[in-house]
mmCIF file of C-alpha atoms (C1' of nucleotides) in Angstrom:
data_model
loop_
_atom_site.group_PDB
_atom_site.id
_atom_site.type_symbol
_atom_site.label_atom_id
_atom_site.label_comp_id
_atom_site.label_asym_id
_atom_site.label_seq_id
_atom_site.Cartn_x
_atom_site.Cartn_y
_atom_site.Cartn_z
ATOM 1 C CA MET N 1 0.000 0.000 0.000
ATOM 2 C CA ASN N 2 1.348 3.422 -0.963
ATOM 3 C CA ILE N 3 1.129 6.449 1.264
ATOM 4 C CA GLY N 4 -1.945 7.819 -0.508
ATOM 5 C CA GLN N 5 -3.903 4.658 0.102
ATOM 6 C CA ALA N 6 -2.767 4.520 3.706
ATOM 7 C CA ALA N 7 -3.875 8.124 4.066
ATOM 8 C CA THR N 8 -7.329 7.401 2.686
ATOM 9 C CA ALA N 9 -7.691 4.259 4.760
ATOM 10 C CA SER N 10 -6.576 5.863 8.007
ATOM 11 C CA GLY N 11 -7.917 9.370 7.670
ATOM 12 C CA VAL N 12 -4.453 10.822 8.214
ATOM 13 C CA SER N 13 -3.173 12.919 5.327
ATOM 14 C CA ALA N 14 -0.063 11.826 3.473
ATOM 15 C CA LYS N 15 1.587 15.027 4.625
ATOM 16 C CA MET N 16 0.937 14.178 8.226
ATOM 17 C CA ILE N 17 2.069 10.587 7.842
ATOM 18 C CA ARG N 18 5.433 11.813 6.605
ATOM 19 C CA TYR N 19 5.509 14.345 9.428
ATOM 20 C CA TYR N 20 4.721 11.729 12.066
ATOM 21 C CA GLU N 21 7.519 9.605 10.679
ATOM 22 C CA SER N 22 9.932 12.544 10.705
ATOM 23 C CA ILE N 23 9.315 13.281 14.385
ATOM 24 C CA GLY N 24 9.496 9.615 15.348
ATOM 25 C CA LEU N 25 5.856 9.124 16.293
ATOM 26 C CA ILE N 26 5.727 6.230 13.840
ATOM 27 C CA PRO N 27 8.750 4.206 12.740
ATOM 28 C CA LYS N 28 10.286 4.500 9.294
ATOM 29 C CA THR N 29 8.541 2.242 6.852
ATOM 30 C CA LEU N 30 9.891 -0.064 4.240
ATOM 31 C CA ARG N 31 10.483 1.489 0.846
ATOM 32 C CA THR N 32 10.145 0.153 -2.660
ATOM 33 C CA GLU N 33 13.202 0.218 -4.888
ATOM 34 C CA ALA N 34 12.001 3.554 -6.199
ATOM 35 C CA GLY N 35 11.843 4.973 -2.675
ATOM 36 C CA TYR N 36 8.060 4.831 -2.238
ATOM 37 C CA ARG N 37 6.910 4.216 1.320
ATOM 38 C CA VAL N 38 5.003 0.943 1.790
ATOM 39 C CA TYR N 39 2.334 0.452 4.461
ATOM 40 C CA SER N 40 0.650 -2.622 5.884
ATOM 41 C CA ASP N 41 -2.821 -2.949 7.375
ATOM 42 C CA HIS N 42 -1.151 -2.928 10.745
ATOM 43 C CA ASP N 43 0.435 0.451 9.975
ATOM 44 C CA VAL N 44 -2.950 1.789 8.940
ATOM 45 C CA HIS N 45 -4.382 0.554 12.215
ATOM 46 C CA THR N 46 -1.751 2.513 14.104
ATOM 47 C CA LEU N 47 -2.461 5.597 12.029
ATOM 48 C CA ARG N 48 -6.129 5.318 12.786
ATOM 49 C CA PHE N 49 -5.322 5.067 16.484
ATOM 50 C CA ILE N 50 -3.338 8.264 16.136
ATOM 51 C CA ARG N 51 -6.078 10.050 14.273
ATOM 52 C CA ARG N 52 -8.679 9.130 16.847
ATOM 53 C CA SER N 53 -6.408 10.395 19.563
ATOM 54 C CA ARG N 54 -5.974 13.659 17.702
ATOM 55 C CA ASP N 55 -9.734 13.891 17.323
ATOM 56 C CA LEU N 56 -9.912 13.828 21.093
ATOM 57 C CA GLY N 57 -7.481 16.701 21.277
ATOM 58 C CA PHE N 58 -4.413 14.850 22.545
ATOM 59 C CA SER N 59 -1.105 16.434 21.682
ATOM 60 C CA VAL N 60 1.387 14.531 19.605
ATOM 61 C CA GLU N 61 3.507 14.104 22.694
ATOM 62 C CA GLN N 62 0.638 12.517 24.602
ATOM 63 C CA ILE N 63 -0.162 10.346 21.619
ATOM 64 C CA ALA N 64 3.389 9.056 21.652
ATOM 65 C CA ASP N 65 2.787 7.965 25.248
ATOM 66 C CA LEU N 66 -0.573 6.447 24.385
ATOM 67 C CA VAL N 67 0.859 4.506 21.464
ATOM 68 C CA SER N 68 3.651 3.141 23.576
ATOM 69 C CA LEU N 69 1.178 2.094 26.276
ATOM 70 C CA TRP N 70 -0.990 0.556 23.615
ATOM 71 C CA ARG N 71 1.924 -1.553 22.413
ATOM 72 C CA ASP N 72 2.906 -2.526 25.951
ATOM 73 C CA ARG N 73 0.890 -5.515 27.052
ATOM 74 C CA GLU N 74 2.236 -5.149 30.578
ATOM 75 C CA ARG N 75 0.944 -1.593 30.966
ATOM 76 C CA ALA N 76 -1.043 -0.464 33.967
ATOM 77 C CA SER N 77 -4.436 0.919 32.956
ATOM 78 C CA LYS N 78 -3.841 3.552 35.609
ATOM 79 C CA ASP N 79 -1.170 5.125 33.394
ATOM 80 C CA VAL N 80 -3.607 5.452 30.523
ATOM 81 C CA LYS N 81 -6.337 6.806 32.718
ATOM 82 C CA THR N 82 -3.987 9.401 34.156
ATOM 83 C CA ILE N 83 -3.146 10.714 30.708
ATOM 84 C CA ALA N 84 -6.811 10.800 29.772
ATOM 85 C CA LEU N 85 -7.931 12.595 32.911
ATOM 86 C CA ASP N 86 -5.072 15.072 32.778
ATOM 87 C CA HIS N 87 -6.211 15.898 29.290
ATOM 88 C CA VAL N 88 -9.793 16.254 30.423
ATOM 89 C CA SER N 89 -8.619 18.834 32.955
ATOM 90 C CA VAL N 90 -6.841 20.787 30.260
ATOM 91 C CA LEU N 91 -9.929 20.663 28.073
ATOM 92 C CA GLU N 92 -12.129 21.807 30.917
ATOM 93 C CA ARG N 93 -9.871 24.732 31.669
ATOM 94 C CA LYS N 94 -9.921 25.810 28.046
ATOM 95 C CA ILE N 95 -13.667 25.462 27.979
ATOM 96 C CA ARG N 96 -14.013 27.687 31.019
ATOM 97 C CA GLU N 97 -11.760 30.307 29.471
ATOM 98 C CA LEU N 98 -13.745 30.338 26.267
ATOM 99 C CA GLN N 99 -17.040 30.392 28.130
ATOM 100 C CA GLU N 100 -15.881 33.378 30.083
ATOM 101 C CA MET N 101 -14.947 35.212 26.919
ATOM 102 C CA ALA N 102 -18.194 34.347 25.193
ATOM 103 C CA SER N 103 -20.255 35.262 28.194
ATOM 104 C CA THR N 104 -18.582 38.632 28.643
ATOM 105 C CA LEU N 105 -18.923 39.410 24.976
ATOM 106 C CA ARG N 106 -22.561 38.396 24.846
ATOM 107 C CA HIS N 107 -23.332 40.750 27.677
ATOM 108 C CA LEU N 108 -21.464 43.584 26.028
ATOM 109 C CA ALA N 109 -23.285 42.929 22.779
ATOM 110 C CA GLU N 110 -26.642 42.829 24.522
ATOM 111 C CA ASN N 111 -26.142 46.396 25.621
ATOM 112 C CA CYS N 112 -25.212 47.553 22.146
ATOM 113 C CA CYS N 113 -28.244 48.474 20.137
ATOM 114 C CA GLY N 114 -26.445 47.635 16.916
ATOM 115 C CA ASP N 115 -27.891 50.292 14.676
ATOM 116 C CA SER N 116 -26.336 52.990 12.535
ATOM 117 C CA ARG N 117 -25.519 55.282 15.428
ATOM 118 C CA PRO N 118 -21.951 55.435 16.708
ATOM 119 C CA HIS N 119 -22.648 54.918 20.394
ATOM 120 C CA CYS N 120 -21.286 51.496 21.312
ATOM 121 C CA PRO N 121 -20.828 50.021 24.805
ATOM 122 C CA ILE N 122 -18.611 47.308 23.402
ATOM 123 C CA LEU N 123 -15.961 49.766 22.293
ATOM 124 C CA GLU N 124 -16.445 51.779 25.450
ATOM 125 C CA GLU N 125 -15.753 48.743 27.527
ATOM 126 C CA LEU N 126 -12.681 47.777 25.514
ATOM 127 C CA ALA N 127 -11.371 51.301 25.909
ATOM 128 C CA SER N 128 -12.135 51.501 29.601
ATOM 129 C CA ASP N 129 -9.587 51.382 32.390
ATOM 130 C CA GLU N 130 -11.791 49.285 34.620
ATOM 131 C CA PRO N 131 -11.429 45.512 34.707
ATOM 132 C CA LEU N 132 -13.568 43.709 32.171
ATOM 133 C CA PRO N 133 -16.859 42.628 33.713
ATOM 134 C CA VAL N 134 -16.983 38.867 33.757
ATOM 135 C CA HIS N 135 -20.357 37.257 33.454
ATOM 136 C CA THR N 136 -19.858 33.594 34.128
ATOM 137 C CA LYS N 137 -22.479 32.089 36.306
ATOM 138 C CA THR N 138 -20.290 30.344 38.789
ATOM 139 C CA ASP N 139 -16.647 31.162 39.093
ATOM 140 C CA ALA N 140 -15.667 34.535 37.777
ATOM 141 C CA LYS N 141 -12.231 34.948 39.231
ATOM 142 C CA PHE N 142 -9.925 33.254 36.798
ATOM 143 C CA GLY N 143 -8.690 36.548 35.445
ATOM 144 C CA ALA N 144 -8.428 36.857 31.748
ATOM 145 C CA LEU N 145 -5.490 35.513 29.878
ATOM 146 C CA GLY N 146 -3.208 38.469 30.285
ATOM 147 C CA LYS N 147 -0.304 38.366 32.634
ATOM 148 C CA ALA N 148 -1.138 41.421 34.698
ATOM 149 C CA MET Z 1 7.992 56.739 27.847
ATOM 150 C CA ASN Z 2 10.194 53.896 26.649
ATOM 151 C CA ILE Z 3 8.829 50.618 25.373
ATOM 152 C CA GLY Z 4 9.366 48.849 28.680
ATOM 153 C CA GLN Z 5 7.305 51.369 30.581
ATOM 154 C CA ALA Z 6 4.606 51.273 27.932
ATOM 155 C CA ALA Z 7 4.615 47.502 28.235
ATOM 156 C CA THR Z 8 4.183 47.624 31.993
ATOM 157 C CA ALA Z 9 1.513 50.291 31.786
ATOM 158 C CA SER Z 10 -0.508 48.560 29.075
ATOM 159 C CA GLY Z 11 -0.036 44.915 29.920
ATOM 160 C CA VAL Z 12 1.308 44.207 26.442
ATOM 161 C CA SER Z 13 4.860 42.866 26.380
ATOM 162 C CA ALA Z 14 7.563 44.899 24.672
ATOM 163 C CA LYS Z 15 8.002 42.026 22.253
ATOM 164 C CA MET Z 16 4.380 42.183 21.278
ATOM 165 C CA ILE Z 17 4.377 45.960 20.964
ATOM 166 C CA ARG Z 18 7.175 45.698 18.418
ATOM 167 C CA TYR Z 19 5.321 42.894 16.689
ATOM 168 C CA TYR Z 20 2.080 44.875 16.518
ATOM 169 C CA GLU Z 21 4.019 47.736 15.026
ATOM 170 C CA SER Z 22 5.681 45.453 12.488
ATOM 171 C CA ILE Z 23 2.370 44.094 11.220
ATOM 172 C CA GLY Z 24 0.795 47.535 11.119
ATOM 173 C CA LEU Z 25 -1.717 47.071 13.933
ATOM 174 C CA ILE Z 26 -0.274 50.166 15.576
ATOM 175 C CA PRO Z 27 1.541 52.951 13.732
ATOM 176 C CA LYS Z 28 5.262 53.467 13.942
ATOM 177 C CA THR Z 29 6.168 55.591 16.911
ATOM 178 C CA LEU Z 30 8.530 58.472 17.278
ATOM 179 C CA ARG Z 31 12.094 57.549 18.130
ATOM 180 C CA THR Z 32 14.712 59.227 20.252
ATOM 181 C CA GLU Z 33 17.994 60.144 18.616
ATOM 182 C CA ALA Z 34 19.353 56.824 19.765
ATOM 183 C CA GLY Z 35 16.504 54.988 18.068
ATOM 184 C CA TYR Z 36 14.484 54.204 21.182
ATOM 185 C CA ARG Z 37 10.744 54.073 20.628
ATOM 186 C CA VAL Z 38 8.792 56.716 22.542
ATOM 187 C CA TYR Z 39 5.206 56.237 23.700
ATOM 188 C CA SER Z 40 2.547 58.618 24.941
ATOM 189 C CA ASP Z 41 -0.319 57.967 27.319
ATOM 190 C CA HIS Z 42 -2.536 57.852 24.287
ATOM 191 C CA ASP Z 43 -0.442 55.062 22.798
ATOM 192 C CA VAL Z 44 -0.697 53.171 26.056
ATOM 193 C CA HIS Z 45 -4.443 53.595 25.960
ATOM 194 C CA THR Z 46 -4.535 52.034 22.510
ATOM 195 C CA LEU Z 47 -2.333 49.178 23.656
ATOM 196 C CA ARG Z 48 -4.635 48.520 26.570
ATOM 197 C CA PHE Z 49 -7.581 48.442 24.181
ATOM 198 C CA ILE Z 50 -5.711 45.855 22.158
ATOM 199 C CA ARG Z 51 -4.861 43.752 25.169
ATOM 200 C CA ARG Z 52 -8.436 43.732 26.376
ATOM 201 C CA SER Z 53 -9.551 42.638 22.951
ATOM 202 C CA ARG Z 54 -7.003 39.840 22.982
ATOM 203 C CA ASP Z 55 -8.234 38.819 26.414
ATOM 204 C CA LEU Z 56 -11.633 38.319 24.832
ATOM 205 C CA GLY Z 57 -10.089 36.085 22.206
ATOM 206 C CA PHE Z 58 -10.297 38.392 19.213
ATOM 207 C CA SER Z 59 -7.746 37.730 16.515
ATOM 208 C CA VAL Z 60 -5.302 40.442 15.574
ATOM 209 C CA GLU Z 61 -7.181 40.865 12.323
ATOM 210 C CA GLN Z 62 -10.441 41.490 14.163
ATOM 211 C CA ILE Z 63 -8.685 43.815 16.551
ATOM 212 C CA ALA Z 64 -7.471 45.862 13.622
ATOM 213 C CA ASP Z 65 -11.121 46.281 12.617
ATOM 214 C CA LEU Z 66 -12.152 47.105 16.167
ATOM 215 C CA VAL Z 67 -9.413 49.695 16.547
ATOM 216 C CA SER Z 68 -10.374 51.365 13.317
ATOM 217 C CA LEU Z 69 -14.027 51.452 14.363
ATOM 218 C CA TRP Z 70 -12.965 52.792 17.709
ATOM 219 C CA ARG Z 71 -11.140 55.631 16.030
ATOM 220 C CA ASP Z 72 -14.031 56.323 13.666
ATOM 221 C CA ARG Z 73 -16.527 58.603 15.341
ATOM 222 C CA GLU Z 74 -18.955 58.062 12.478
ATOM 223 C CA ARG Z 75 -19.040 54.305 12.927
ATOM 224 C CA ALA Z 76 -22.261 52.361 13.096
ATOM 225 C CA SER Z 77 -22.534 50.396 16.334
ATOM 226 C CA LYS Z 78 -24.001 47.636 14.187
ATOM 227 C CA ASP Z 79 -20.569 47.028 12.676
ATOM 228 C CA VAL Z 80 -19.015 46.542 16.094
ATOM 229 C CA LYS Z 81 -21.820 44.330 17.274
ATOM 230 C CA THR Z 82 -21.481 42.163 14.170
ATOM 231 C CA ILE Z 83 -17.809 41.552 14.856
ATOM 232 C CA ALA Z 84 -18.554 40.761 18.470
ATOM 233 C CA LEU Z 85 -21.386 38.358 17.738
ATOM 234 C CA ASP Z 86 -19.483 36.636 14.955
ATOM 235 C CA HIS Z 87 -16.735 36.044 17.433
ATOM 236 C CA VAL Z 88 -19.189 34.725 19.982
ATOM 237 C CA SER Z 89 -20.302 32.168 17.415
ATOM 238 C CA VAL Z 90 -16.749 31.053 16.829
ATOM 239 C CA LEU Z 91 -16.177 30.772 20.557
ATOM 240 C CA GLU Z 92 -19.333 28.762 20.991
ATOM 241 C CA ARG Z 93 -18.369 26.369 18.250
ATOM 242 C CA LYS Z 94 -14.969 25.811 19.824
ATOM 243 C CA ILE Z 95 -16.586 25.302 23.188
ATOM 244 C CA ARG Z 96 -18.855 22.641 21.753
ATOM 245 C CA GLU Z 97 -15.941 20.860 20.124
ATOM 246 C CA LEU Z 98 -13.969 20.805 23.342
ATOM 247 C CA GLN Z 99 -17.012 19.728 25.332
ATOM 248 C CA GLU Z 100 -17.504 16.847 22.988
ATOM 249 C CA MET Z 101 -13.922 15.752 23.400
ATOM 250 C CA ALA Z 102 -14.009 16.095 27.168
ATOM 251 C CA SER Z 103 -17.302 14.315 27.444
ATOM 252 C CA THR Z 104 -16.194 11.393 25.331
ATOM 253 C CA LEU Z 105 -12.966 11.089 27.245
ATOM 254 C CA ARG Z 106 -14.647 11.265 30.618
ATOM 255 C CA HIS Z 107 -16.906 8.416 29.656
ATOM 256 C CA LEU Z 108 -14.014 6.343 28.423
ATOM 257 C CA ALA Z 109 -12.108 7.037 31.620
ATOM 258 C CA GLU Z 110 -15.092 6.149 33.757
ATOM 259 C CA ASN Z 111 -15.025 2.662 32.336
ATOM 260 C CA CYS Z 112 -11.327 2.252 32.976
ATOM 261 C CA CYS Z 113 -10.664 0.976 36.450
ATOM 262 C CA GLY Z 114 -7.261 2.603 36.491
ATOM 263 C CA ASP Z 115 -5.308 0.038 38.428
ATOM 264 C CA SER Z 116 -2.145 -1.912 37.704
ATOM 265 C CA ARG Z 117 -3.805 -4.357 35.340
ATOM 266 C CA PRO Z 118 -3.370 -3.891 31.601
ATOM 267 C CA HIS Z 119 -7.017 -4.055 30.556
ATOM 268 C CA CYS Z 120 -8.017 -0.582 29.411
ATOM 269 C CA PRO Z 121 -11.204 0.460 27.584
ATOM 270 C CA ILE Z 122 -9.632 3.780 26.653
ATOM 271 C CA LEU Z 123 -6.970 2.154 24.525
ATOM 272 C CA GLU Z 124 -9.490 -0.340 23.201
ATOM 273 C CA GLU Z 125 -11.688 2.453 22.037
ATOM 274 C CA LEU Z 126 -8.846 4.364 20.419
ATOM 275 C CA ALA Z 127 -7.810 1.208 18.618
ATOM 276 C CA SER Z 128 -11.330 0.314 17.532
ATOM 277 C CA ASP Z 129 -12.682 0.594 14.027
ATOM 278 C CA GLU Z 130 -16.058 1.807 15.207
ATOM 279 C CA PRO Z 131 -16.833 5.522 15.346
ATOM 280 C CA LEU Z 132 -15.941 7.138 18.629
ATOM 281 C CA PRO Z 133 -18.972 7.211 20.895
ATOM 282 C CA VAL Z 134 -19.981 10.805 21.526
ATOM 283 C CA HIS Z 135 -21.716 11.465 24.791
ATOM 284 C CA THR Z 136 -22.901 14.997 24.435
ATOM 285 C CA LYS Z 137 -26.367 14.174 23.231
ATOM 286 C CA THR Z 138 -27.397 11.539 25.708
ATOM 287 C CA ASP Z 139 -26.210 12.344 29.163
ATOM 288 C CA ALA Z 140 -23.478 14.913 29.257
ATOM 289 C CA LYS Z 141 -25.186 17.769 27.489
ATOM 290 C CA PHE Z 142 -23.718 21.204 27.360
ATOM 291 C CA GLY Z 143 -24.202 22.024 30.974
ATOM 292 C CA ALA Z 144 -22.249 19.117 32.321
ATOM 293 C CA LEU Z 145 -19.202 21.312 32.681
ATOM 294 C CA GLY Z 146 -20.908 23.882 34.780
ATOM 295 C CA LYS Z 147 -19.849 22.280 37.993
ATOM 296 C CA ALA Z 148 -16.452 21.105 36.870
ATOM 297 C "C1'" DT J 1 35.302 59.192 35.557
ATOM 298 C "C1'" DG J 2 34.786 54.383 35.260
ATOM 299 C "C1'" DT J 3 32.092 50.580 35.157
ATOM 300 C "C1'" DA J 4 28.385 47.573 35.772
ATOM 301 C "C1'" DA J 5 23.621 46.874 35.352
ATOM 302 C "C1'" DT J 6 19.770 47.601 32.857
ATOM 303 C "C1'" DC J 7 17.653 49.124 29.282
ATOM 304 C "C1'" DC J 8 17.021 49.410 24.158
ATOM 305 C "C1'" DT J 9 17.774 47.941 19.092
ATOM 306 C "C1'" DT J 10 17.450 44.337 15.184
ATOM 307 C "C1'" DC J 11 17.511 39.744 13.557
ATOM 308 C "C1'" DC J 12 16.785 34.864 13.849
ATOM 309 C "C1'" DA J 13 14.602 30.865 15.702
ATOM 310 C "C1'" DA J 14 11.208 27.983 17.967
ATOM 311 C "C1'" DT J 15 6.635 26.761 19.292
ATOM 312 C "C1'" DC J 16 2.307 23.262 17.335
ATOM 313 C "C1'" DA J 17 -0.014 20.732 13.759
ATOM 314 C "C1'" DT J 18 -1.035 21.381 9.340
ATOM 315 C "C1'" DG J 19 -1.362 22.704 4.428
ATOM 316 C "C1'" DG J 20 0.589 24.568 -0.032
ATOM 317 C "C1'" DG J 21 3.561 24.250 -3.552
ATOM 318 C "C1'" DA J 22 7.759 23.551 -6.504
ATOM 319 C "C1'" DA J 23 11.023 20.545 -8.787
ATOM 320 C "C1'" DG J 24 11.709 16.242 -10.139
ATOM 321 C "C1'" DG J 25 11.344 10.979 -10.220
ATOM 322 C "C1'" DT J 26 8.008 6.732 -10.976
ATOM 323 C "C1'" DC J 27 4.250 4.106 -12.437
ATOM 324 C "C1'" DA J 28 0.169 2.541 -15.032
ATOM 325 C "C1'" DA J 29 -3.148 3.098 -18.706
ATOM 326 C "C1'" DG J 30 -4.108 4.334 -23.275
ATOM 327 C "C1'" DC D 1 5.646 6.644 -25.767
ATOM 328 C "C1'" DT D 2 2.983 10.037 -23.856
ATOM 329 C "C1'" DT D 3 -0.088 11.584 -20.298
ATOM 330 C "C1'" DG D 4 -1.707 11.956 -15.874
ATOM 331 C "C1'" DA D 5 -1.654 10.453 -11.336
ATOM 332 C "C1'" DC D 6 1.193 9.305 -8.018
ATOM 333 C "C1'" DC D 7 5.431 9.596 -5.197
ATOM 334 C "C1'" DT D 8 9.890 11.932 -3.325
ATOM 335 C "C1'" DT D 9 12.323 15.884 -0.738
ATOM 336 C "C1'" DC D 10 12.645 20.598 0.481
ATOM 337 C "C1'" DC D 11 11.059 25.101 1.659
ATOM 338 C "C1'" DC D 12 7.524 28.216 3.245
ATOM 339 C "C1'" DA D 13 3.332 29.874 5.716
ATOM 340 C "C1'" DT D 14 0.111 29.953 9.317
ATOM 341 C "C1'" DG D 15 -0.927 32.862 14.634
ATOM 342 C "C1'" DA D 16 0.506 34.813 18.613
ATOM 343 C "C1'" DT D 17 4.025 34.662 21.419
ATOM 344 C "C1'" DT D 18 8.416 33.828 23.615
ATOM 345 C "C1'" DG D 19 13.465 33.245 23.699
ATOM 346 C "C1'" DG D 20 17.918 34.562 22.747
ATOM 347 C "C1'" DA D 21 22.156 36.619 20.697
ATOM 348 C "C1'" DA D 22 24.899 40.574 19.425
ATOM 349 C "C1'" DG D 23 25.545 45.126 20.070
ATOM 350 C "C1'" DG D 24 24.442 50.094 21.257
ATOM 351 C "C1'" DA D 25 22.371 53.523 24.915
ATOM 352 C "C1'" DT D 26 21.282 55.004 29.296
ATOM 353 C "C1'" DT D 27 21.412 55.077 34.138
ATOM 354 C "C1'" DA D 28 23.179 54.259 38.797
ATOM 355 C "C1'" DC D 29 26.582 54.253 41.860
ATOM 356 C "C1'" DA D 30 31.225 54.201 43.924
#
DNA sequence: TGTAATCCTTCCAATCATGGGAAGGTCAAG
DNA sequence: CTTGACCTTCCCATGATTGGAAGGATTACA
């Protein structure tokens, strides 16, 4: 199987397959005499594992760990779970940040009549010296992303 | 005011101030004879506007639009509101994507006992050929993160 | 006055995962 | 034997930001 077929079968683009090989996430494949990379069904299976991990937002570094745990039949499921739950925490933090932004912006936009007149509370708020009003329901004290 | 003081006063790093100047987001400043950039309070005000916009997740491109609307006393508030609400949509889409990932992962992790034995549903699922089970629709919903 | 510390300048590089494209070699079908 | 679809490597771009090196300017202090 050439790289294009492996790409189609796995859902990982040929570009990314070469990239993953270059950074050592997947081993170097066999080559034909002409230098074409050759892939087996097993390789495609690994690529699909990688793609599914990416779909869940894991970084390439974490995927390297997951792949090595996957290959290790002596692994402790605890190690996998730790990686997964650490990632969930990261996702949840990002979600909270984005929710805070969206919520603040929605409230600013609500107070802007959005017509042809120039008066605009959104701009006023951006130009203000006061801290941005945060409108999350629960926890509002995570400070925006700036570093004070 | 030198760039370092402007950075401290605005919350935008000196590096980023130079970058914003290089891409044209802010105009080129006056320089001392030695070539040092000189900033006024007004410049700092603009930089703070930019930082607050960044804190809300606006891209530099959008910020350029916001700054130019801010400067334009003839603007229509509609134009500002459109930018803001478009951005809210983008934020909401990202939030949903991340929620889906987190939700799926939490469910996978729940079924992993996380001990020293090798059996692990997380890896099994990543290695499976079936579509990843998404848990947003059934039980997790969008509000599941509210408490987390 | 000397000197050391702290600023400032520009330029280059790296991040992270991905795509685009050029230049050139290979393969299969007509 | 040509054409078109594939493959190869290499370089570049993204977005926002940080890091650092090399070198000049300013400031502080003895």
